[in-house]
Each structure stands twice: as structure tokens, then as C-alpha cells.
Coordinates of C-alpha atoms in Angstrom, one line a residue:
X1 CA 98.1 95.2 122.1
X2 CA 98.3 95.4 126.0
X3 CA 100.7 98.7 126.8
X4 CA 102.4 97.9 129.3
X5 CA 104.5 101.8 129.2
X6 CA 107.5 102.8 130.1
X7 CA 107.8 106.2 131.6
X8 CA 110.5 108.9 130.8
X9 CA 110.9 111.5 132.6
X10 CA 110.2 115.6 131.8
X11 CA 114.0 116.7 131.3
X12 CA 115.0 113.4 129.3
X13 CA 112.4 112.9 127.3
X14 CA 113.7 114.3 123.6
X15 CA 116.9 112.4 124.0
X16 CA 115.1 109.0 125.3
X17 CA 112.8 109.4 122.3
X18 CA 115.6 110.0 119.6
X19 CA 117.4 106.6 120.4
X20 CA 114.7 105.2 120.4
X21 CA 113.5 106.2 116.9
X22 CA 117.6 106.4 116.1
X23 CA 119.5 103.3 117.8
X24 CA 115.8 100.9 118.2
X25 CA 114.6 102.5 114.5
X26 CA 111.1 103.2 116.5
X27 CA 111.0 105.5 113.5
X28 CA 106.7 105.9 113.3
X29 CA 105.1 107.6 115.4
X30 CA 101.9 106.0 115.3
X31 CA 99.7 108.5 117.9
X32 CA 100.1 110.8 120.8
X33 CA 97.4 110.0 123.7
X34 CA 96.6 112.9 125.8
X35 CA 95.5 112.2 129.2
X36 CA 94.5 113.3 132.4
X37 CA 95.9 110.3 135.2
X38 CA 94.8 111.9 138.1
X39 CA 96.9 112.5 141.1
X40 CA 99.7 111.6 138.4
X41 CA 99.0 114.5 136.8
X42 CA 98.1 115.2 132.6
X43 CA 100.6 113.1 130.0
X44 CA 101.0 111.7 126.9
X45 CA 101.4 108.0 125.8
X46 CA 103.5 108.4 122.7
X47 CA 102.6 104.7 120.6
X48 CA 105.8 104.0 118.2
X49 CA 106.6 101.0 115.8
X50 CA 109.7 99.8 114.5
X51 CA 108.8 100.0 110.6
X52 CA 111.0 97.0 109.4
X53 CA 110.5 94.6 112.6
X54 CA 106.8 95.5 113.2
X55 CA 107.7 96.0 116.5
X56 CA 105.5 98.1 118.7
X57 CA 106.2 100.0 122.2
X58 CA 104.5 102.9 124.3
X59 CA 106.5 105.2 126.0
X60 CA 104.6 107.6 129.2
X61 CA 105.9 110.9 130.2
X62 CA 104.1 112.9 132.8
X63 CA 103.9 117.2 132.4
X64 CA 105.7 119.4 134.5
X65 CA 103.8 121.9 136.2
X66 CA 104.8 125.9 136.3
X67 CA 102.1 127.9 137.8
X68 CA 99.2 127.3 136.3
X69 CA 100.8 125.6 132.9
X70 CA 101.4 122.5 132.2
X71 CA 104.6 121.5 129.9
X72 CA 106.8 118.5 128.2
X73 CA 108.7 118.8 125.4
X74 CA 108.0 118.6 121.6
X75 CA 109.2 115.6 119.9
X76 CA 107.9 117.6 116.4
X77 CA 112.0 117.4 115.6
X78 CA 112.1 113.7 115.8
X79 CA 108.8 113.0 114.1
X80 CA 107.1 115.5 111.9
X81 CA 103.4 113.2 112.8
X82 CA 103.9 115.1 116.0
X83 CA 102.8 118.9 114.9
X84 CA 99.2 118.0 114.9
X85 CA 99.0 115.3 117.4
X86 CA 100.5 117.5 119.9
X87 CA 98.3 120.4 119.0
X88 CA 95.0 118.3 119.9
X89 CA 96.7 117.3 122.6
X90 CA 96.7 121.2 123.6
X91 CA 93.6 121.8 122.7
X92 CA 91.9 119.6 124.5
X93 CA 94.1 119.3 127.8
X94 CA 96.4 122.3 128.0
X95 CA 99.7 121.0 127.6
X96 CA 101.9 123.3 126.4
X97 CA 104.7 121.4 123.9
X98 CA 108.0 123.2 124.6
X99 CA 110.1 124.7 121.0
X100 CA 106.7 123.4 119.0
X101 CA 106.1 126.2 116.5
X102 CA 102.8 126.5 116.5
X103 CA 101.2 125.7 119.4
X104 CA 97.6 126.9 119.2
X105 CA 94.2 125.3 119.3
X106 CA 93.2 123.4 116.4
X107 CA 89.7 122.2 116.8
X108 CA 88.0 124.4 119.2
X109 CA 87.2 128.2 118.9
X110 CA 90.3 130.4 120.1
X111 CA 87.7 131.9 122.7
X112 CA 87.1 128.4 124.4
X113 CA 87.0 128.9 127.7
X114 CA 89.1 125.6 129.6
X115 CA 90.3 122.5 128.0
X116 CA 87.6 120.0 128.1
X117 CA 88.8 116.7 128.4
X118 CA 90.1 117.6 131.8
X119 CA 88.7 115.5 134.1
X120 CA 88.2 118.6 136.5
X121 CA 86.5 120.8 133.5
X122 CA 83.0 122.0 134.2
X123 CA 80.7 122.3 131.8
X124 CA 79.3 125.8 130.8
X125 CA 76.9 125.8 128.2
X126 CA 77.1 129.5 127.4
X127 CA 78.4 130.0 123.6
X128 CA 79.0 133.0 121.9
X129 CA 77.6 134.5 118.3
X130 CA 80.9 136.5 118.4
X131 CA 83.4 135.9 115.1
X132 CA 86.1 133.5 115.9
X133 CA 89.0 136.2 116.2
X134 CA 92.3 134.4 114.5
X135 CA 95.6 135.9 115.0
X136 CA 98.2 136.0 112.0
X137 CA 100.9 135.0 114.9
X138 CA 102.0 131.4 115.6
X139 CA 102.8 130.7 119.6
X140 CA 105.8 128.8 120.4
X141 CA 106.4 128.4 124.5
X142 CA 110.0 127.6 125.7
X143 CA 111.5 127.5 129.5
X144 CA 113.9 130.3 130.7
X145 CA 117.0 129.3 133.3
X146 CA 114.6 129.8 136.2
X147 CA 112.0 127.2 134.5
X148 CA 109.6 130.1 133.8
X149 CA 107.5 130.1 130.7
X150 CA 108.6 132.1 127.7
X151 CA 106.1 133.3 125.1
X152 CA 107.0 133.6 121.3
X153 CA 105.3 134.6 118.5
X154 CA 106.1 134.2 114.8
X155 CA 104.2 135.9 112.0
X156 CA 102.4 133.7 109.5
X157 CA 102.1 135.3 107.1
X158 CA 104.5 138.2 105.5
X159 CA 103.3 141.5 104.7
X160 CA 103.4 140.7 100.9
X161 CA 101.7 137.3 101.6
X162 CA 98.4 136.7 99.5
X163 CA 96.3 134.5 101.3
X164 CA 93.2 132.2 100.2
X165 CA 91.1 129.5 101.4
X166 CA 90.4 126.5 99.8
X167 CA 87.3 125.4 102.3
X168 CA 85.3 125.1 104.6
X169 CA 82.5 125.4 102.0
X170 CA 83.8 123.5 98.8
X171 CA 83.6 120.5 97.4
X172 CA 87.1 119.8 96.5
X173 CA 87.6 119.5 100.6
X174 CA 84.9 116.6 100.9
X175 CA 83.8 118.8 104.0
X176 CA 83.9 121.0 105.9
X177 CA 87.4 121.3 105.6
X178 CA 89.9 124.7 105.5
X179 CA 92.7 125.1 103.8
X180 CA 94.4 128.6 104.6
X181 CA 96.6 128.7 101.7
X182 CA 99.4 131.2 100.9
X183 CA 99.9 131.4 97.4
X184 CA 102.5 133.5 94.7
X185 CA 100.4 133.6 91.7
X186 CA 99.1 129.8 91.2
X187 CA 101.9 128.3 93.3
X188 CA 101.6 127.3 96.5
X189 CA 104.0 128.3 99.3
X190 CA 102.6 127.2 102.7
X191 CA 99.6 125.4 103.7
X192 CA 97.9 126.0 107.5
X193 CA 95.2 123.8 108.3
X194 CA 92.0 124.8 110.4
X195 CA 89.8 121.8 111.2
X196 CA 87.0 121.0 114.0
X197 CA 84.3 122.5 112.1
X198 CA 82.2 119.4 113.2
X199 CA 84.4 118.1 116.1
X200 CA 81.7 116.6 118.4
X201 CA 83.8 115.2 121.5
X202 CA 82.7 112.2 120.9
X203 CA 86.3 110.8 122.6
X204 CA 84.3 113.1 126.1
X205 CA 81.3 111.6 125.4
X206 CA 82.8 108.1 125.2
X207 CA 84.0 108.5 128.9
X208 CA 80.3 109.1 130.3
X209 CA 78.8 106.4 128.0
X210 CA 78.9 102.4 129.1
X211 CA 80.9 100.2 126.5
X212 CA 77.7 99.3 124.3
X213 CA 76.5 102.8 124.0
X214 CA 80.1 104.0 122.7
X215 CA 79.5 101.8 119.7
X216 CA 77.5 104.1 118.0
X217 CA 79.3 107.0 117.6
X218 CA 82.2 104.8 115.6
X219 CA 79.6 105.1 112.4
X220 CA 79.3 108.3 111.5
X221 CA 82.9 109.4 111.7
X222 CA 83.3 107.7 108.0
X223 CA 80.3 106.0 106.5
X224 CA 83.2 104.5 104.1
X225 CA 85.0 102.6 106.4
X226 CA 82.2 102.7 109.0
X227 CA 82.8 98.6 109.7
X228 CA 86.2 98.9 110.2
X229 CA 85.9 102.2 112.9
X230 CA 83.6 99.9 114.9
X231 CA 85.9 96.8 114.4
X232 CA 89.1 98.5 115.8
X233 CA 86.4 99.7 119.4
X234 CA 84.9 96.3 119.5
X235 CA 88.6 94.9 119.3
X236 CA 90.4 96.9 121.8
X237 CA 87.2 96.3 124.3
X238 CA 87.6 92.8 123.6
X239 CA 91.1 92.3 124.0
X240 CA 90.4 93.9 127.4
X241 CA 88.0 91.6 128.7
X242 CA 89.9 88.5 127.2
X243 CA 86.8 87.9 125.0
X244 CA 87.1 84.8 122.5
X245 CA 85.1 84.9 119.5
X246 CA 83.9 82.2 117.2
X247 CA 85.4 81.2 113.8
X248 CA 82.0 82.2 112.5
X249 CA 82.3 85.9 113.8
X250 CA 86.1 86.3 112.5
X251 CA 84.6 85.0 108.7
X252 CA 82.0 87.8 108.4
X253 CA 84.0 90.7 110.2
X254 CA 87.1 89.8 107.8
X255 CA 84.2 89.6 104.5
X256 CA 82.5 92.8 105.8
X257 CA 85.8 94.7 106.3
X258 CA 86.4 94.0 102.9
X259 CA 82.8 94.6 101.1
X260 CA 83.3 98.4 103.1
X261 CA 86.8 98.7 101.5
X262 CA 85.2 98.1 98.3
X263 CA 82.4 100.7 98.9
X264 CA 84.9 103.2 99.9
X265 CA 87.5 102.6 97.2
X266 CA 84.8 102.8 94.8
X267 CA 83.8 106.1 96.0
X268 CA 87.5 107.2 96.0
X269 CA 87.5 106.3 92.1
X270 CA 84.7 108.2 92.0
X271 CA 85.3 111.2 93.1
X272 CA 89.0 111.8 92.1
X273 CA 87.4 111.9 88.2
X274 CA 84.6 114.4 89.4
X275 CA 87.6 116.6 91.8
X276 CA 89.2 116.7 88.3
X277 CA 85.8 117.3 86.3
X278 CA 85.3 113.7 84.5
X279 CA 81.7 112.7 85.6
X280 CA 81.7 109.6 83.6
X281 CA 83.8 107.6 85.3
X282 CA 81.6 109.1 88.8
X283 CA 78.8 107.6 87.3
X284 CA 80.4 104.2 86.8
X285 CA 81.6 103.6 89.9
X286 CA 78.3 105.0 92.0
X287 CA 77.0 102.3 89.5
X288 CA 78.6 99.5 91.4
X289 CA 78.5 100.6 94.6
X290 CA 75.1 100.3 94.8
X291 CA 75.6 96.8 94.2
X292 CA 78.1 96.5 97.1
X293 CA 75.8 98.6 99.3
X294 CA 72.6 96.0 98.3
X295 CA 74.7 93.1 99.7
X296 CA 75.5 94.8 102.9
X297 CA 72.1 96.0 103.6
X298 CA 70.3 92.6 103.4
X299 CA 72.3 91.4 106.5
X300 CA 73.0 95.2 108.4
X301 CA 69.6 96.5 107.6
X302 CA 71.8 99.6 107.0
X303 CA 73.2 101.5 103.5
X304 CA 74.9 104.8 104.1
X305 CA 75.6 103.9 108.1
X306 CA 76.7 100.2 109.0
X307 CA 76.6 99.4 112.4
X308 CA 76.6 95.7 112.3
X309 CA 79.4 94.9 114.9
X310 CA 78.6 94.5 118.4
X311 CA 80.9 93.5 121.4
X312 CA 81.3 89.4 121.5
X313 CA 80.4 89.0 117.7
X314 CA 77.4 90.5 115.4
X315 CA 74.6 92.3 115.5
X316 CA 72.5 89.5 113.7
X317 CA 73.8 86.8 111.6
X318 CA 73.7 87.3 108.0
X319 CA 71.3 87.1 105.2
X320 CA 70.3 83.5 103.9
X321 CA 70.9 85.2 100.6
X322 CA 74.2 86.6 101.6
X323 CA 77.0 84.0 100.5
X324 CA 75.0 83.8 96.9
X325 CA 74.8 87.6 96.3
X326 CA 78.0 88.1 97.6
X327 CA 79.5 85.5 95.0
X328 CA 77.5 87.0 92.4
X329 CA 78.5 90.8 93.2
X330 CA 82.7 89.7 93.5
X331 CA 82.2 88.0 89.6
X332 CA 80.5 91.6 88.4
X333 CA 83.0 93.5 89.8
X334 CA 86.0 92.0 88.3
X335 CA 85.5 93.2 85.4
X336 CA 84.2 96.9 86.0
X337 CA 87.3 97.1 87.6
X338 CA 88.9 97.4 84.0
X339 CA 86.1 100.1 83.2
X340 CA 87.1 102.7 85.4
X341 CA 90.7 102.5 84.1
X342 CA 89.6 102.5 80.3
X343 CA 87.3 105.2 81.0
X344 CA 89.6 107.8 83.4
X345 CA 92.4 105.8 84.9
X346 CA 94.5 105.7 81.9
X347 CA 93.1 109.0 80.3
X348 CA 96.2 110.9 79.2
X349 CA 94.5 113.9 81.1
X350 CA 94.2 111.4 84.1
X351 CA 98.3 111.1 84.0
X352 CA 99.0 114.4 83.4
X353 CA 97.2 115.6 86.0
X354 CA 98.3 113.0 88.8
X355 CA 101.7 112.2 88.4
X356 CA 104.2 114.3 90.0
X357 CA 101.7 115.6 91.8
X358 CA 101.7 115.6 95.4
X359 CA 105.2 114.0 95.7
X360 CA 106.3 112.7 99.2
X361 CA 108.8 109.8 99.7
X362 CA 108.8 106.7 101.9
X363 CA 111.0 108.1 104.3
X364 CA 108.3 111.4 104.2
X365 CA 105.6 109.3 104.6
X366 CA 106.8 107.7 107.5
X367 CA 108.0 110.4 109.6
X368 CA 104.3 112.5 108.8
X369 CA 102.7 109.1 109.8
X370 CA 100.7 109.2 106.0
X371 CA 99.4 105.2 106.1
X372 CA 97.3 103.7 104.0
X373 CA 97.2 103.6 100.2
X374 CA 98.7 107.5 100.1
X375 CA 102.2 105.5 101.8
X376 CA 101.7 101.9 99.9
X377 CA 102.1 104.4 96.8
X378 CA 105.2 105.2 98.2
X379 CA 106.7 101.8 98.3
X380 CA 106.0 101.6 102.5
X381 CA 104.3 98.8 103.7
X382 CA 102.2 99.8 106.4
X383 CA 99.2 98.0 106.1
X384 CA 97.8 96.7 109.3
X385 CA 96.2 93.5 108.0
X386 CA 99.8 92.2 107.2
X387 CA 102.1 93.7 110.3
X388 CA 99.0 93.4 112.9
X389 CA 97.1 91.0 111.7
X390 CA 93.9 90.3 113.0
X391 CA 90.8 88.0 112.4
X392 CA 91.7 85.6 109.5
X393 CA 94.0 88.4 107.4
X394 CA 96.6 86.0 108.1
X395 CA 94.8 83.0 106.8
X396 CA 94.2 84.2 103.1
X397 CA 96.4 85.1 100.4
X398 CA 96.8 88.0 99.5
X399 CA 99.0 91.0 98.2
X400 CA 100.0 94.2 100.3
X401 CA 100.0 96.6 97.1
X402 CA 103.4 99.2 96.8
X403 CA 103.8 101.3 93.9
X404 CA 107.3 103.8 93.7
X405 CA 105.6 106.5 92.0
X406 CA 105.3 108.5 95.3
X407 CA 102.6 111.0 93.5
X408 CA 99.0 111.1 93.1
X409 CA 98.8 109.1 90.2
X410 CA 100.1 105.9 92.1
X411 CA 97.8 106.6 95.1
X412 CA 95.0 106.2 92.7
X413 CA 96.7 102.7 91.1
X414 CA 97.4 101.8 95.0
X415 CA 93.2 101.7 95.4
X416 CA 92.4 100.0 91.9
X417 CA 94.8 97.4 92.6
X418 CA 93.8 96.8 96.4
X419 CA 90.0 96.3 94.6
X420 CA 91.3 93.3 93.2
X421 CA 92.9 91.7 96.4
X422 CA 89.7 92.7 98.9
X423 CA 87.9 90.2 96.0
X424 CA 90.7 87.5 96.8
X425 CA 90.3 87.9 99.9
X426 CA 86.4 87.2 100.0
X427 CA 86.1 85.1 97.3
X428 CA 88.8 82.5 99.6
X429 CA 86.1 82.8 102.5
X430 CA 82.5 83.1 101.5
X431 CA 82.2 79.5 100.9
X432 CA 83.9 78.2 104.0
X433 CA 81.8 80.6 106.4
X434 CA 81.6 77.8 109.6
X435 CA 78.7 76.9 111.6
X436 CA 78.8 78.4 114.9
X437 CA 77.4 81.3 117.2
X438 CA 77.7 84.7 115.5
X439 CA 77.6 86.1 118.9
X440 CA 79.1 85.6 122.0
X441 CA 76.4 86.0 125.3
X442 CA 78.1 89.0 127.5
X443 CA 77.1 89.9 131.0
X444 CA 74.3 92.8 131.3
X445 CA 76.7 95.1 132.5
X446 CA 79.9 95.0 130.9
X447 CA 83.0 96.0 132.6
X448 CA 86.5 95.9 131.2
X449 CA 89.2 95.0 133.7
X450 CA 91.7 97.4 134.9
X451 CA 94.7 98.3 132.0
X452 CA 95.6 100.2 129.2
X453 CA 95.2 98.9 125.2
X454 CA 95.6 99.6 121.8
X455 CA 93.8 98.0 118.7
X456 CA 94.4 98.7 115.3
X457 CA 92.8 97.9 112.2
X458 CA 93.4 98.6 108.6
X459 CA 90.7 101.5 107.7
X460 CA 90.2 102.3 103.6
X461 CA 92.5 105.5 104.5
X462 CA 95.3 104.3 106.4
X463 CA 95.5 102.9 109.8
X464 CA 92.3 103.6 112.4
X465 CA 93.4 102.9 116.2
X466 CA 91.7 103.1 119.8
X467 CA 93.4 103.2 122.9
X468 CA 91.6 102.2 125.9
X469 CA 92.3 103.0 129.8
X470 CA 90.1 101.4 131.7
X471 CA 90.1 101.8 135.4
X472 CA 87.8 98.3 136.1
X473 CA 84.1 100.5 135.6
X474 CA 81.2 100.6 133.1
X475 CA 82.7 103.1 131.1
X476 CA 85.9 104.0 129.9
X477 CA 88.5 106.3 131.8
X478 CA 90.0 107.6 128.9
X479 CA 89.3 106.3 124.9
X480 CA 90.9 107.9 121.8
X481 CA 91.1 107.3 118.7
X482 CA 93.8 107.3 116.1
X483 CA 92.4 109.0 113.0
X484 CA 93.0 107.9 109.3
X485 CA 93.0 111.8 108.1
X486 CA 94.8 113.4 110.9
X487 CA 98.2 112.9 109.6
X488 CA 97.3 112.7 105.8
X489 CA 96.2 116.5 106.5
X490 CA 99.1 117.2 108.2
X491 CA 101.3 115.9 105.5
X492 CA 99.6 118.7 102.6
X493 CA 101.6 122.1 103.2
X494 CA 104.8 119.6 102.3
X495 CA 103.5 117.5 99.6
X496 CA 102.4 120.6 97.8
X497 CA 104.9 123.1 98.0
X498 CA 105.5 124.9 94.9
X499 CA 103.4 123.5 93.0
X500 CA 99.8 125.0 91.4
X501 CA 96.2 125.6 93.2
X502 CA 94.9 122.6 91.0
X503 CA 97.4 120.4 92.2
X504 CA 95.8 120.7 95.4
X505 CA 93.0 119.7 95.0
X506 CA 94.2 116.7 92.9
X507 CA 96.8 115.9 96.2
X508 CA 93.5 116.5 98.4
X509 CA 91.4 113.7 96.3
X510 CA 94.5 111.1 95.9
X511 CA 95.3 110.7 99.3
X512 CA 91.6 110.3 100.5
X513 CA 90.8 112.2 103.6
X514 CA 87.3 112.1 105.2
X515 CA 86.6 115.0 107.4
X516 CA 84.5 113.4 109.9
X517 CA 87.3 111.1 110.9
X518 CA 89.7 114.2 111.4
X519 CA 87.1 116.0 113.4
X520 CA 85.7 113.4 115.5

């Protein structure tokens, strides 16, 4: 997608944005790009679809400088996506989101000295063995009648308030992962968040790096959807440089995607028995993934990381063995897929402790931005293959899966179901893979022209995006990515309102969050 943005300015930008989400029905927010434009100043490219058309548009808005602060206005009232997005975008650049209600850092340490992914940031490797001091206040900044800054705080927490956390060290969170979690008895009043406990600025990183040195940081944000990370860089660098790729290329990305769905989803299965203590139905599914993981490795030479993809096609082309195997693994798995819902899916313990559980309706699920199989189960259609698609996901059939339930326990029906259409979808292709190059010869040095893109693609999770501003050089101006987790996070403290500590960790394993993504 080629943004071609259209710029709002400072004092009109809450009322632009609610026609547009209100008269246009722009009403997902898909990201908020923080940047630095230079002599422009920092911004924000807001990216924002039309849910029933499909329809996609960007939308620029430049800050407005007071002193030494920089400021726009919160769109957190428009779309509730926006309370996180906007606090990275803090975080990292300074911005300061006008009536947001809590607009503190939410990666980096509160000590952090700067906000690193200004372009005029300095490096300073000093680092302190000093506890991270956290305040029990929330900030919210506003403007005065002279267009001075105005601090508030709001306390957090009440003095009666009992206070736990649920991570970082626990295995409910699949990470490093904190929950600060207000609680009255078992039952859960308010959920905070604290995350970055292995941000590694990779999106700084990316802007020192040439394009084929950024593909190897995609990998190791989510080993489970580690092929479809890459995909969505590859894609957006492509797009750039007007790169066509062979039929050949489009047949094995589309059957990889899919084989690293599997894997993940698998692993989901897994480990929403084992979050609720069933261990049998772990074992089964770890079981078969080692079968998907065996097909995989004899072409990507790789098991827990894949980084097959490279820009202009493939790292290699694929196993002589690979079309057989992959044949055999897709008529073994049809079956197990019954297993795991004999053995824990349709456990009466399985029901009772998923549905109703986690409850958040379409409408909910759009305006936190939850994609993915945690929305499908919500009767939204927002998967990426079918409304963006890409490679040959419009060539196949195949079902977009929507359940009603809203809860956990059609989040987890979402994935079991979507194991059976990933099959369809590479059982239609593996026998028509097409002769051709699996890799497209690109100059030494590559170089992207000048432009701004976005590339989406549809990750086990939800929806993973990069946006690229390139400025015509070897490496990228600005990159960022658009995490799966990010929003699913976001979307916990109102999912889980009043209901028990278990539940939580239930909501936590149903809607299938992987920490490294969030982090980055």
C-alpha cells in the first residue's frame, strides 16, 4: 500500500479524525507511526480502514511545539487502539498526547534519559543498577488559554486498593510479561500493563542497518509466525522498489505461511490445556508439531527460527522431498485435528472454563484493534489474507472462520477450525508448485526509492504490518512495525473486568499474545 497521506493540522485534528471514523466509518485504527520528518518536525501517521469496504487511508499531522515539548492531541476518545499506540509513541519520541490519561513511558525505564528514536538523540551508554522508581500517579498533559502545558496527575490506585502482579516471571504470561493487577478478593477491577522487559530497538537498529541486514531481526520477535514477520518486511521493501516476483516464489511463501500457522496454532492448542493444567492434550499437539517443524527444516535448514524469505524471492529453493512430505504431513494431521478436541476441546472442564470468559464484542474488538482469531471469535472479519490479499490467498478457496461466542472458548474453536482451512489451502497448491526462479537477482546494493509504504500480512495472532519511509538510501529512514500483541494487551483490563484471577490467565492464553512481538 503506497501512502500517499493527507495532512491535518494541530487544532483540527480530533474533529477531522471523528468524521472520518463517523461520516467515512474509518472505524479501525490499524497503527499510529511515530516519526521524526526532519525540518517538518516529529508526527504521527495515523493508518485507518474502513471495516465493511476494506478501504484503507493514512492521515499526517505534524506536533506543535511549546518550549521544549512537543504536543498533538489524543484520538484515545475516538479509538480505544490508541492508549498504547500513543504511549510508544511517547516513549520513544516525546510527544506528549493532549487529554490521554496516562501518558507515561511504557517500554523503557522511567529514568531513561532522552527519547531514542529521535533522529538528534545521542547515544550514552551509561546504565544504572538503580531500581526502576514507578509512581502510583498517571500523567495526563492538557493546553491552558495561553497554549502553555498543564500537568495532571491521577492516582492509580486507591488507598484501599490491593494490588498484584501476574508477571514478569510466570508462565501463564508466556514471558516476560507484567500484569499489575488490582484485585477485590478474586475479582478483577483494573488491569495496567508494564511491557519492554526485552524491548531491543530493533525499529532504531533497522534505520542504521541496509535492507538485507534488517531481515534478520524479523525472526526472533515470534518464532511462531517467524515466516509471516519476514514476509510482511520483504513485502513492503518490495512494493517499494516495484519488485515482481515469480509464480514459483508466491506458491512457497503462500505454503510456508501456512505450515508456520500450523506450527503456531498447534502450540496455541497446546498451551491453553497446560495454562489450564491439562498436559495431555500439550503432549499431543507438541507431538505433531514436530512433524510440521520436520517439513520446514528440510528446505529452511531452520526449526525454532525460520528465516527462509529473502528480498526478490527465497533463500534456497525447496527440498526435493518437500512436496511428498508435505502431502504426507497435511493427510496425518487431519485427523489429530479431532484428537485434541476429544481429548481437551470438548472437556466439560474445557467449556466451563472458557466460555464467558474474556467477553469483548465486535464492535469492542474493533475499536481496541484485537485482529486475528481473538476478533474472528467475535464474528469480525479481519483477516488480512481475504481484505488485503496477497500472493495467491486470492486464488484458493478457502473459509475466513467467525464464531459469535465473543469469549475464550470461541477463540480457541477460531484456531482449531483455521487448522483445517491452512490444510485446504496447501493441499490446493503443493502439486501445482510451477517451474520458475525461486529468486529474483537484485542489485549488490539495494536501495529503495524515495516514498512512504505499508504491507500487511495475516500473522497467526492477528494482523503484523511494516511501514517503510524511505528517503532513496541503503537503509531505511524510518521502519515500524505493527505488532500482533500490542493491541490484544491493550484490550485485557476490559475484557476481564470483574471477573476471577483464573480467568485471566485463561483470557491471556485464548487470545494468544507473544511477548517478543509486543516488545520488539
Amino acid at each position: 500500500m503506497k501512502l500517499d497521506s493527507k495532512t491535518i493540522a494541530f487544532d483540527s485534528l480530533c474533529r477531522e479524525m471523528r468524521e472520518l471514523k463517523e461520516k467515512q466509518h474509518y472505524d479501525y485504527l490499524v497503527t499510529i507511526v511515530g516519526e521524526d520528518f526532519g525540518k517538518e518536525g516529529l508526527g504521527c501517521i495515523y493508518i485507518l480502514e474502513n471495516t465493511e469496504t476494506h478501504e484503507r487511508t493514512s492521515v499526517k499531522t505534524i506536533a506543535r511545539q511549546t518550549g521544549d515539548d512537543h504536543v498533538i492531541y489524543s484520538v484515545i476518545d475516538i479509538w480505544k487502539a490508541a492508549d498504547l499506540l500513543e504511549r510508544e509513541v511517547y516513549d520513544f519520541y516525546g510527544i506528549k498526547f493532549l487529554g490521554h490519561p496516562h501518558m507515561d513511558r511504557l517500554f523503557l525505564r522511567n529514568d531513561f534519559k532522552g527519547h531514542p528514536f529521535r533522529k538528534d538523540w545521542k547515544f550514552d551508554d551509561s546504565y544504572s543498577l538503580e531500581d526502576d522508581i514507578e509512581s502510583d500517579y498517571a500523567t495526563e498533559y492538557s493546553l491552558d488559554d495561553d497554549g502553555r502545558l498543564v500537568t495532571k496527575k491521577h492516582r492509580l490506585f486507591d488507598e484501599n486498593d490491593y494490588v498484584i502482579n501476574i508477571g514478569p516471571q510466570h508462565p501463564s504470561t508466556h514471558g516476560v510479561l507484567r500484569l499489575q493487577t488490582v484485585v477485590d478478593g478474586e475479582t478483577v477491577k483494573r488491569i495496567y500493563p508494564h511491557l519492554g522487559y526485552i524491548h531491543r530497538g530493533i525499529e532504531k537498529m533497522w534505520e542504521g542497518y541496509t535492507y538485507p541486514q534488517t531481515l534478520a531481526l524479523t525472526d526472533r520477535l515470534n518464532y511462531l509466525s517467524a515466516m509471516m514477520h519476514r514476509h510482511a518486511l520483504v513485502g513492503v521493501i518490495e512494493e517499494g522498489m516495484g519488485i515482481e516476483i515469480t509464480d514459483r516464489i508466491k506458491y512457497v511463501r503462500t505454503i510456508m505461511d501456512e505450515l508456520q500457522r500450523i506450527d503456531s496454532h498447534l502450540l496455541y492448542c497446546g498451551c491453553c490445556a497446560q495454562d489450564l493444567g491439562a498436559l495431555t492434550a500439550f503432549l499431543y499437539c507438541m507431538r505433531d508439531r514436530e512433524h510440521v517443524l520436520n517439513v520446514m527444516e528440510e528446505t529452511t535448514g531452520g526449526r525454532l527460527i525460520q528465516n527462509y524469505y529473502r528480498i526478490g524471492g527465497l533463500q534456497d529453493d525447496i527440498d526435493p522431498n518437500f512436496v511428498e512430505n508435505t502431502k504426507t504431513l497435511c493427510k496425518y494431521l487431519r485427523p489429530m485435528i479431532q484428537e485434541y478436541m476429544d481429548v481437551f476441546g470438548d472437556n466439560v472442564i474445557t467449556h466451563n472454563r472458557f466460555e464467558q470468559v474474556g467477553v469483548m464484542g465486535r464492535e469492542d474488538c474493533i475499536n481496541y484493534g484485537v485482529t486475528g482469531p481473538a476478533g474472528r471469535a467475535a464474528g469480525w472479519a479481519n483477516d488480512v489474507r481475504k481484505n488485503h490479499p496477497y500472493d495467491l490467498y486470492d486464488k484458493v478457496e478457502w473459509k475466513q472462520i467467525t464464531l459469535t461466542g465473543c469469549d475464550s472458548m470461541d477463540r480457541y474453536l477460531v484456531h482449531i477450525q483455521e487448522l483445517y482451512q491452512s490444510l485446504d489451502i496447501i493441499e490446493q497448491l503443493i502439486d501445482n508448485i510451477p517451474a520458475g526462479d525461486f529468486y529474483v537477482k537484485q542489485k549488490p546494493i539495494i536501495k529503495v526509492p524515495e516514498g512512504q509504504w505499508y504491507f500487511s500480512v495475516e500473522g497467526a495472532s492477528g494482523e503484523f504490518g511494516v511501514y517503510l519511509d524511505s528517503r532513496g538510501d541503503k537503509s531505511p529512514y524510518r521502519m515500524k512495525m505493527r505488532p500482533m500483541g500490542l493491541t490484544l494487551v491493550g484490550a485485557l483490563d476490559p475484557m476481564l473486568r470483574g471477573q476471577k484471577i483464573a480467568d485471566l490467565v485463561t483470557t491471556g492464553a485464548a487470545i494468544d499474545f507473544v511477548i517478543p512481538d509486543i516488545d520488539r
